[in-house]
Coordinates of C-alpha atoms in Angstrom, one line a residue:
Chain A
A216 CA -117.8 9.9 -162.3
Q217 CA -117.2 9.4 -158.6
T218 CA -113.7 9.6 -157.3
V219 CA -112.0 9.4 -153.9
T220 CA -108.6 11.1 -153.3
Q221 CA -106.2 10.5 -150.5
S222 CA -103.3 12.9 -151.1
Q223 CA -101.1 11.6 -148.3
P224 CA -99.3 8.4 -149.3
E225 CA -97.7 8.1 -145.8
M226 CA -98.1 9.8 -142.4
S227 CA -96.2 9.4 -139.2
V228 CA -97.3 10.0 -135.6
Q229 CA -95.7 9.7 -132.2
E230 CA -97.4 7.2 -129.9
A231 CA -100.1 8.9 -127.7
E232 CA -100.3 11.9 -130.1
T233 CA -103.1 12.8 -132.5
V234 CA -103.0 12.5 -136.3
T235 CA -105.4 13.4 -139.1
L236 CA -105.7 11.6 -142.4
S237 CA -107.2 13.5 -145.3
C238 CA -109.7 12.4 -147.8
T239 CA -111.6 14.3 -150.5
Y240 CA -114.2 12.9 -152.9
D241 CA -116.3 14.0 -155.8
T242 CA -119.9 13.1 -156.6
S243 CA -122.9 15.0 -157.9
E244 CA -125.3 13.0 -155.8
S245 CA -126.5 14.2 -152.4
D246 CA -127.2 10.9 -150.7
Y247 CA -124.2 8.8 -149.9
Y248 CA -122.1 7.1 -147.2
L249 CA -118.4 7.5 -146.4
F250 CA -116.2 5.0 -144.7
W251 CA -112.7 4.6 -143.3
Y252 CA -111.3 1.1 -143.5
K253 CA -108.1 0.0 -141.8
Q254 CA -105.7 -2.6 -143.4
P255 CA -103.1 -3.8 -141.0
P256 CA -100.0 -5.8 -142.0
S257 CA -102.2 -8.9 -141.9
R258 CA -104.1 -7.3 -144.9
Q259 CA -107.5 -7.8 -143.3
M260 CA -109.9 -5.0 -144.2
I261 CA -111.5 -3.7 -141.0
L262 CA -114.2 -1.1 -140.8
V263 CA -113.1 1.9 -138.6
I264 CA -116.0 4.3 -138.9
R265 CA -118.8 5.4 -141.2
Q266 CA -120.7 8.6 -141.9
E267 CA -124.1 9.2 -143.5
A268 CA -124.0 12.3 -145.7
Y269 CA -127.4 13.5 -144.4
K270 CA -126.1 13.6 -140.9
Q271 CA -124.5 16.9 -139.9
Q272 CA -123.0 15.4 -136.7
N273 CA -119.6 14.0 -137.1
A274 CA -119.2 10.3 -136.4
T275 CA -117.1 9.1 -133.5
E276 CA -115.9 5.6 -132.4
N277 CA -113.8 5.7 -129.3
R278 CA -110.4 7.3 -130.3
F279 CA -111.5 7.7 -133.9
S280 CA -113.5 10.6 -135.2
V281 CA -114.2 12.2 -138.5
N282 CA -114.4 15.8 -139.7
F283 CA -117.1 15.7 -142.4
Q284 CA -117.4 18.9 -144.5
K285 CA -120.1 18.1 -147.1
A286 CA -119.8 21.4 -149.0
A287 CA -116.1 21.0 -149.4
K288 CA -116.5 17.2 -150.1
S289 CA -113.9 16.5 -147.4
F290 CA -113.9 13.5 -145.0
S291 CA -110.8 13.4 -142.7
L292 CA -110.1 10.8 -140.0
K293 CA -108.7 11.9 -136.7
I294 CA -107.0 9.3 -134.5
S295 CA -106.4 10.4 -130.9
D296 CA -104.0 8.9 -128.4
S297 CA -102.3 6.9 -131.2
Q298 CA -101.3 3.4 -130.4
L299 CA -98.7 1.1 -132.0
G300 CA -101.6 -1.1 -133.1
D301 CA -103.0 1.8 -135.2
A302 CA -100.1 1.3 -137.7
A303 CA -101.8 0.3 -140.9
M304 CA -103.0 1.4 -144.4
Y305 CA -106.1 3.4 -144.1
F306 CA -108.6 3.6 -147.0
C307 CA -111.3 6.1 -147.4
A308 CA -114.3 4.9 -149.4
L309 CA -117.5 6.3 -150.9
N310 CA -120.8 4.5 -151.3
L311 CA -123.6 6.2 -153.2
D312 CA -127.1 5.6 -152.0
S313 CA -128.1 4.9 -155.6
S314 CA -125.4 2.2 -155.9
Y315 CA -123.7 -0.5 -154.0
K316 CA -120.1 -0.2 -155.2
L317 CA -117.5 1.0 -152.7
I318 CA -115.2 3.5 -154.4
F319 CA -111.8 3.5 -152.6
G320 CA -109.0 6.0 -152.4
S321 CA -105.4 4.9 -152.9
G322 CA -104.7 4.7 -149.2
T323 CA -102.5 6.4 -146.6
R324 CA -99.9 4.4 -144.7
L325 CA -99.8 5.4 -141.1
L326 CA -96.6 4.8 -139.1
V327 CA -96.6 5.0 -135.3
R328 CA -93.3 5.9 -133.6
P329 CA -92.8 4.4 -130.1
Chain B
G17 CA -118.8 -18.1 -138.3
A18 CA -119.1 -14.5 -137.2
G19 CA -117.4 -12.9 -140.1
V20 CA -116.9 -13.3 -143.9
S21 CA -114.6 -16.2 -144.7
Q22 CA -112.6 -16.9 -147.8
S23 CA -110.7 -19.8 -149.1
P24 CA -108.0 -20.5 -149.9
R25 CA -106.1 -17.7 -148.2
Y26 CA -103.2 -18.1 -150.6
K27 CA -103.2 -19.6 -154.1
V28 CA -100.2 -20.1 -156.3
T29 CA -100.9 -21.4 -159.8
K30 CA -99.3 -21.6 -163.2
R31 CA -100.2 -19.5 -166.1
G32 CA -103.1 -21.1 -168.0
Q33 CA -104.6 -22.9 -165.1
D34 CA -108.1 -22.3 -163.8
V35 CA -108.7 -21.2 -160.2
A36 CA -111.8 -21.0 -158.1
L37 CA -112.0 -18.7 -155.1
R38 CA -114.6 -19.2 -152.5
C39 CA -116.5 -16.7 -150.2
D40 CA -118.8 -17.6 -147.3
P41 CA -120.6 -14.4 -146.3
I42 CA -121.9 -13.4 -142.9
S43 CA -125.0 -15.5 -142.1
G44 CA -128.1 -13.7 -143.1
H45 CA -126.4 -11.2 -145.4
V46 CA -128.3 -10.7 -148.6
S47 CA -125.7 -8.9 -150.6
L48 CA -122.3 -10.1 -151.6
Y49 CA -119.5 -8.3 -153.4
W50 CA -116.2 -9.2 -155.0
Y51 CA -113.3 -6.8 -155.2
R52 CA -109.8 -7.0 -156.5
Q53 CA -106.9 -5.2 -154.8
A54 CA -103.5 -4.7 -156.5
L55 CA -100.5 -4.1 -154.3
G56 CA -100.4 -0.5 -153.0
Q57 CA -103.9 0.3 -154.2
G58 CA -107.4 0.3 -152.9
P59 CA -109.9 -2.4 -153.8
E60 CA -111.7 -2.2 -157.1
F61 CA -115.2 -3.5 -157.6
L62 CA -115.7 -6.7 -159.7
T63 CA -119.2 -7.9 -159.2
Y64 CA -122.3 -7.9 -157.0
F65 CA -125.0 -10.4 -156.0
N66 CA -128.3 -9.8 -154.4
Y67 CA -129.4 -13.2 -153.0
E68 CA -128.5 -15.5 -155.9
A69 CA -128.9 -12.9 -158.7
Q70 CA -125.8 -11.4 -160.1
Q71 CA -127.0 -7.8 -160.4
D72 CA -123.8 -6.2 -161.7
K73 CA -120.7 -7.7 -163.3
S74 CA -119.5 -4.6 -164.9
G75 CA -116.2 -4.7 -163.0
L76 CA -115.1 -8.1 -164.3
P77 CA -112.1 -7.4 -166.5
N78 CA -112.8 -9.9 -169.3
D79 CA -114.7 -13.1 -170.0
R80 CA -112.1 -15.3 -168.3
F81 CA -113.7 -14.0 -165.0
S82 CA -117.0 -15.3 -163.8
A83 CA -118.9 -15.6 -160.5
E84 CA -121.8 -17.4 -159.1
R85 CA -123.9 -17.7 -156.0
P86 CA -126.3 -20.4 -156.8
E87 CA -128.1 -20.7 -153.4
G88 CA -127.8 -17.1 -152.3
S89 CA -125.1 -17.9 -149.8
I90 CA -121.6 -19.1 -150.7
S91 CA -120.1 -17.5 -153.8
T92 CA -117.3 -18.7 -156.1
L93 CA -115.2 -16.4 -158.3
T94 CA -113.6 -18.4 -161.1
I95 CA -110.7 -17.3 -163.3
Q96 CA -110.1 -19.3 -166.4
R97 CA -106.7 -19.6 -168.2
T98 CA -105.0 -17.4 -165.6
E99 CA -102.4 -14.9 -166.6
Q100 CA -99.7 -13.2 -164.6
R101 CA -101.6 -9.9 -164.6
D102 CA -104.4 -11.7 -162.6
S103 CA -102.1 -11.8 -159.6
A104 CA -103.7 -9.7 -156.8
M105 CA -105.7 -10.0 -153.6
Y106 CA -109.3 -10.9 -154.2
R107 CA -111.6 -9.7 -151.6
C108 CA -115.2 -10.7 -150.8
A109 CA -117.6 -8.5 -148.8
S110 CA -121.1 -8.9 -147.6
S111 CA -123.8 -6.6 -146.3
L112 CA -127.2 -7.1 -144.7
M113 CA -128.8 -5.6 -147.7
S114 CA -127.9 -3.1 -150.5
G115 CA -128.8 0.5 -150.0
G116 CA -130.2 2.1 -147.0
T117 CA -128.8 2.0 -143.5
E118 CA -127.7 -1.6 -143.5
E119 CA -125.4 -1.2 -146.5
T120 CA -122.1 -1.3 -144.6
Q121 CA -119.9 -3.9 -146.3
Y122 CA -117.8 -6.2 -144.2
F123 CA -114.8 -7.8 -145.8
G124 CA -113.3 -11.2 -145.6
P125 CA -109.5 -11.8 -145.2
G126 CA -109.0 -12.1 -148.9
T127 CA -107.4 -14.6 -151.2
R128 CA -103.9 -13.7 -152.4
L129 CA -103.5 -15.1 -155.9
L130 CA -100.1 -15.5 -157.5
V131 CA -99.9 -16.6 -161.1
L132 CA -96.4 -17.8 -162.1

Protein backbone atom coordinates (compact mmCIF):
# COMPACT_ATOMS: atom_id res chain seq x y z
CA ALA A 1 0.00 0.00 0.00
CA GLN A 2 1.10 3.54 -0.68
CA THR A 3 1.58 5.94 2.20
CA VAL A 4 2.66 9.53 2.69
CA THR A 5 4.07 10.69 6.01
CA GLN A 6 4.55 14.23 7.24
CA SER A 7 6.25 13.95 10.60
CA GLN A 8 6.11 17.64 11.52
CA PRO A 9 2.62 18.63 12.70
CA GLU A 10 3.70 22.25 13.04
CA MET A 11 6.66 24.39 12.03
CA SER A 12 7.49 28.01 12.73
CA VAL A 13 9.67 30.42 10.76
CA GLN A 14 10.69 34.04 11.08
CA GLU A 15 9.58 36.29 8.25
CA ALA A 16 12.26 36.48 5.51
CA GLU A 17 13.94 33.30 6.75
CA THR A 18 14.00 29.86 5.12
CA VAL A 19 12.08 26.81 6.29
CA THR A 20 12.00 23.19 5.12
CA LEU A 21 8.95 20.95 5.44
CA SER A 22 9.56 17.20 5.38
CA CYS A 23 7.68 14.47 3.57
CA THR A 24 8.44 10.79 3.11
CA TYR A 25 6.45 8.30 1.09
CA ASP A 26 6.32 4.63 0.38
CA THR A 27 5.53 2.93 -2.91
CA SER A 28 6.89 -0.01 -4.83
CA GLU A 29 6.21 1.66 -8.17
CA SER A 30 8.85 3.58 -10.09
CA ASP A 31 6.67 6.06 -11.98
CA TYR A 32 4.80 8.61 -9.94
CA TYR A 33 4.32 12.29 -9.25
CA LEU A 34 4.68 14.23 -6.05
CA PHE A 35 2.93 17.42 -5.09
CA TRP A 36 2.84 20.04 -2.40
CA TYR A 37 -0.50 21.73 -1.83
CA LYS A 38 -1.10 24.76 0.37
CA GLN A 39 -4.27 25.19 2.40
CA PRO A 40 -4.54 28.73 3.84
CA PRO A 41 -7.10 29.69 6.49
CA SER A 42 -9.68 30.10 3.72
CA ARG A 43 -9.32 26.29 3.31
CA GLN A 44 -8.77 26.56 -0.42
CA MET A 45 -6.43 23.85 -1.77
CA ILE A 46 -3.72 25.48 -3.86
CA LEU A 47 -1.06 23.67 -5.86
CA VAL A 48 2.40 24.87 -4.85
CA ILE A 49 4.76 22.64 -6.79
CA ARG A 50 4.98 19.25 -8.50
CA GLN A 51 7.77 16.83 -9.24
CA GLU A 52 7.89 13.96 -11.72
CA ALA A 53 9.75 10.97 -10.29
CA TYR A 54 11.64 10.34 -13.52
CA LYS A 55 13.19 13.80 -13.42
CA GLN A 56 16.40 14.08 -11.43
CA GLN A 57 16.31 17.86 -11.39
CA ASN A 58 14.51 19.30 -8.41
CA ALA A 59 11.47 21.43 -9.23
CA THR A 60 11.43 25.12 -8.35
CA GLU A 61 8.68 27.73 -8.40
CA ASN A 62 9.91 31.16 -7.40
CA ARG A 63 10.56 31.00 -3.63
CA PHE A 64 9.50 27.35 -3.43
CA SER A 65 11.79 24.46 -4.23
CA VAL A 66 11.91 20.77 -3.46
CA ASN A 67 14.63 18.35 -2.45
CA PHE A 68 13.62 15.09 -4.10
CA GLN A 69 15.59 12.04 -2.99
CA LYS A 70 14.09 9.10 -4.86
CA ALA A 71 16.20 6.40 -3.25
CA ALA A 72 15.33 7.67 0.20
CA LYS A 73 11.70 8.30 -0.82
CA SER A 74 11.92 11.80 0.52
CA PHE A 75 10.32 14.95 -0.88
CA SER A 76 10.88 18.06 1.20
CA LEU A 77 9.66 21.58 0.46
CA LYS A 78 11.91 24.57 1.00
CA ILE A 79 10.37 28.00 1.30
CA SER A 80 12.84 30.86 0.97
CA ASP A 81 12.30 34.44 2.10
CA SER A 82 9.18 33.41 4.03
CA GLN A 83 6.27 35.81 3.90
CA LEU A 84 3.28 36.25 6.19
CA GLY A 85 1.08 34.95 3.39
CA ASP A 86 2.91 31.64 3.45
CA ALA A 87 1.23 30.77 6.75
CA ALA A 88 -0.98 27.76 5.99
CA MET A 89 -1.33 24.00 6.19
CA TYR A 90 0.92 22.29 3.70
CA PHE A 91 0.05 18.85 2.35
CA CYS A 92 2.37 16.49 0.54
CA ALA A 93 0.68 14.16 -1.95
CA LEU A 94 1.62 11.15 -4.07
CA ASN A 95 0.03 10.23 -7.39
CA LEU A 96 1.04 6.95 -8.99
CA ASP A 97 1.32 6.88 -12.76
CA SER A 98 -0.75 3.70 -12.70
CA SER A 99 -3.51 5.38 -10.73
CA TYR A 100 -5.29 8.68 -10.38
CA LYS A 101 -5.87 8.91 -6.69
CA LEU A 102 -3.93 11.48 -4.76
CA ILE A 103 -2.66 10.07 -1.48
CA PHE A 104 -2.14 12.83 1.04
CA GLY A 105 -0.08 13.17 4.17
CA SER A 106 -1.59 14.52 7.37
CA GLY A 107 -0.24 18.01 6.79
CA THR A 108 2.19 20.45 8.42
CA ARG A 109 0.96 23.73 9.83
CA LEU A 110 3.40 26.54 9.04
CA LEU A 111 3.42 29.61 11.26
CA VAL A 112 5.25 32.73 10.09
CA ARG A 113 6.43 35.13 12.80
CA PRO A 114 6.59 38.83 11.85
CA GLY B 1 -14.98 30.30 -14.80
CA ALA B 2 -11.25 29.79 -14.65
CA GLY B 3 -11.20 27.36 -11.73
CA VAL B 4 -13.17 24.53 -10.21
CA SER B 5 -16.33 25.77 -8.53
CA GLN B 6 -18.42 24.04 -5.91
CA SER B 7 -21.80 24.79 -4.42
CA PRO B 8 -22.99 25.30 -1.86
CA ARG B 9 -19.91 26.46 0.04
CA TYR B 10 -21.57 25.63 3.35
CA LYS B 11 -24.39 23.27 4.10
CA VAL B 12 -26.04 22.66 7.44
CA THR B 13 -28.56 19.88 7.54
CA LYS B 14 -30.36 17.72 10.04
CA ARG B 15 -29.57 14.10 10.51
CA GLY B 16 -31.60 11.93 8.15
CA GLN B 17 -31.90 14.52 5.39
CA ASP B 18 -30.45 14.05 1.91
CA VAL B 19 -27.90 16.51 0.53
CA ALA B 20 -26.56 17.13 -2.97
CA LEU B 21 -23.18 18.75 -3.51
CA ARG B 22 -22.32 20.19 -6.88
CA CYS B 23 -19.00 20.48 -8.69
CA ASP B 24 -18.30 22.39 -11.88
CA PRO B 25 -14.83 21.45 -13.18
CA ILE B 26 -12.42 23.53 -15.21
CA SER B 27 -13.67 23.76 -18.77
CA GLY B 28 -12.20 21.02 -20.92
CA HIS B 29 -11.04 18.86 -18.04
CA VAL B 30 -11.84 15.24 -18.69
CA SER B 31 -11.27 13.83 -15.24
CA LEU B 32 -13.14 14.70 -12.08
CA TYR B 33 -12.48 13.54 -8.55
CA TRP B 34 -14.25 13.77 -5.22
CA TYR B 35 -12.39 13.79 -1.91
CA ARG B 36 -13.45 14.13 1.71
CA GLN B 37 -11.37 15.97 4.26
CA ALA B 38 -11.91 15.65 7.98
CA LEU B 39 -10.69 18.45 10.22
CA GLY B 40 -6.94 18.26 10.76
CA GLN B 41 -6.38 15.60 8.12
CA GLY B 42 -5.51 15.38 4.46
CA PRO B 43 -8.18 14.74 1.83
CA GLU B 44 -9.20 11.15 1.19
CA PHE B 45 -10.31 9.85 -2.18
CA LEU B 46 -13.99 9.06 -2.71
CA THR B 47 -14.62 8.57 -6.41
CA TYR B 48 -13.35 9.36 -9.90
CA PHE B 49 -14.93 10.08 -13.29
CA ASN B 50 -13.43 9.97 -16.73
CA TYR B 51 -15.85 11.94 -18.90
CA GLU B 52 -19.27 10.69 -17.74
CA ALA B 53 -18.06 7.25 -16.70
CA GLN B 54 -17.53 6.58 -13.02
CA GLN B 55 -14.31 4.63 -13.15
CA ASP B 56 -13.75 4.10 -9.47
CA LYS B 57 -16.04 4.45 -6.49
CA SER B 58 -13.99 2.41 -4.09
CA GLY B 59 -13.58 5.31 -1.67
CA LEU B 60 -17.29 5.90 -1.12
CA PRO B 61 -17.81 4.88 2.53
CA ASN B 62 -21.18 3.16 2.12
CA ASP B 63 -24.22 2.95 -0.12
CA ARG B 64 -25.66 6.21 1.21
CA PHE B 65 -23.05 7.98 -0.92
CA SER B 66 -23.42 8.21 -4.69
CA ALA B 67 -22.09 10.43 -7.46
CA GLU B 68 -22.92 11.14 -11.05
CA ARG B 69 -21.61 13.16 -13.97
CA PRO B 70 -24.23 12.56 -16.64
CA GLU B 71 -22.91 14.85 -19.38
CA GLY B 72 -19.24 14.62 -18.61
CA SER B 73 -19.04 18.06 -17.06
CA ILE B 74 -20.88 19.00 -13.84
CA SER B 75 -20.92 16.36 -11.13
CA THR B 76 -23.16 15.84 -8.13
CA LEU B 77 -22.25 13.99 -4.96
CA THR B 78 -25.35 12.88 -3.07
CA ILE B 79 -25.48 11.73 0.52
CA GLN B 80 -28.73 10.11 1.59
CA ARG B 81 -29.99 9.90 5.16
CA THR B 82 -27.11 11.98 6.46
CA GLU B 83 -25.45 11.11 9.74
CA GLN B 84 -23.33 13.26 12.04
CA ARG B 85 -20.20 11.36 11.04
CA ASP B 86 -20.70 12.66 7.47
CA SER B 87 -19.73 16.16 8.62
CA ALA B 88 -16.57 17.15 6.75
CA MET B 89 -15.22 19.24 3.90
CA TYR B 90 -16.07 17.71 0.54
CA ARG B 91 -13.65 18.64 -2.18
CA CYS B 92 -13.88 18.29 -5.92
CA ALA B 93 -10.88 18.34 -8.23
CA SER B 94 -10.42 18.12 -11.97
CA SER B 95 -7.55 17.36 -14.30
CA LEU B 96 -7.06 17.66 -18.02
CA MET B 97 -6.78 13.89 -18.25
CA SER B 98 -5.81 11.04 -15.97
CA GLY B 99 -2.29 9.73 -16.12
CA GLY B 100 0.60 11.24 -18.00
CA THR B 101 1.87 14.78 -17.77
CA GLU B 102 -1.50 16.48 -17.55
CA GLU B 103 -2.61 14.67 -14.44
CA THR B 104 -2.24 17.57 -12.00
CA GLN B 105 -5.46 17.87 -10.03
CA TYR B 106 -6.84 21.33 -9.36
CA PHE B 107 -9.15 21.66 -6.43
CA GLY B 108 -12.29 23.63 -5.86
CA PRO B 109 -12.98 25.62 -2.67
CA GLY B 110 -14.89 22.73 -1.12
CA THR B 111 -18.29 22.36 0.49
CA ARG B 112 -18.29 22.30 4.26
CA LEU B 113 -21.06 19.98 5.43
CA LEU B 114 -22.35 20.02 8.97
CA VAL B 115 -24.91 17.44 10.02
CA LEU B 116 -26.73 18.27 13.22
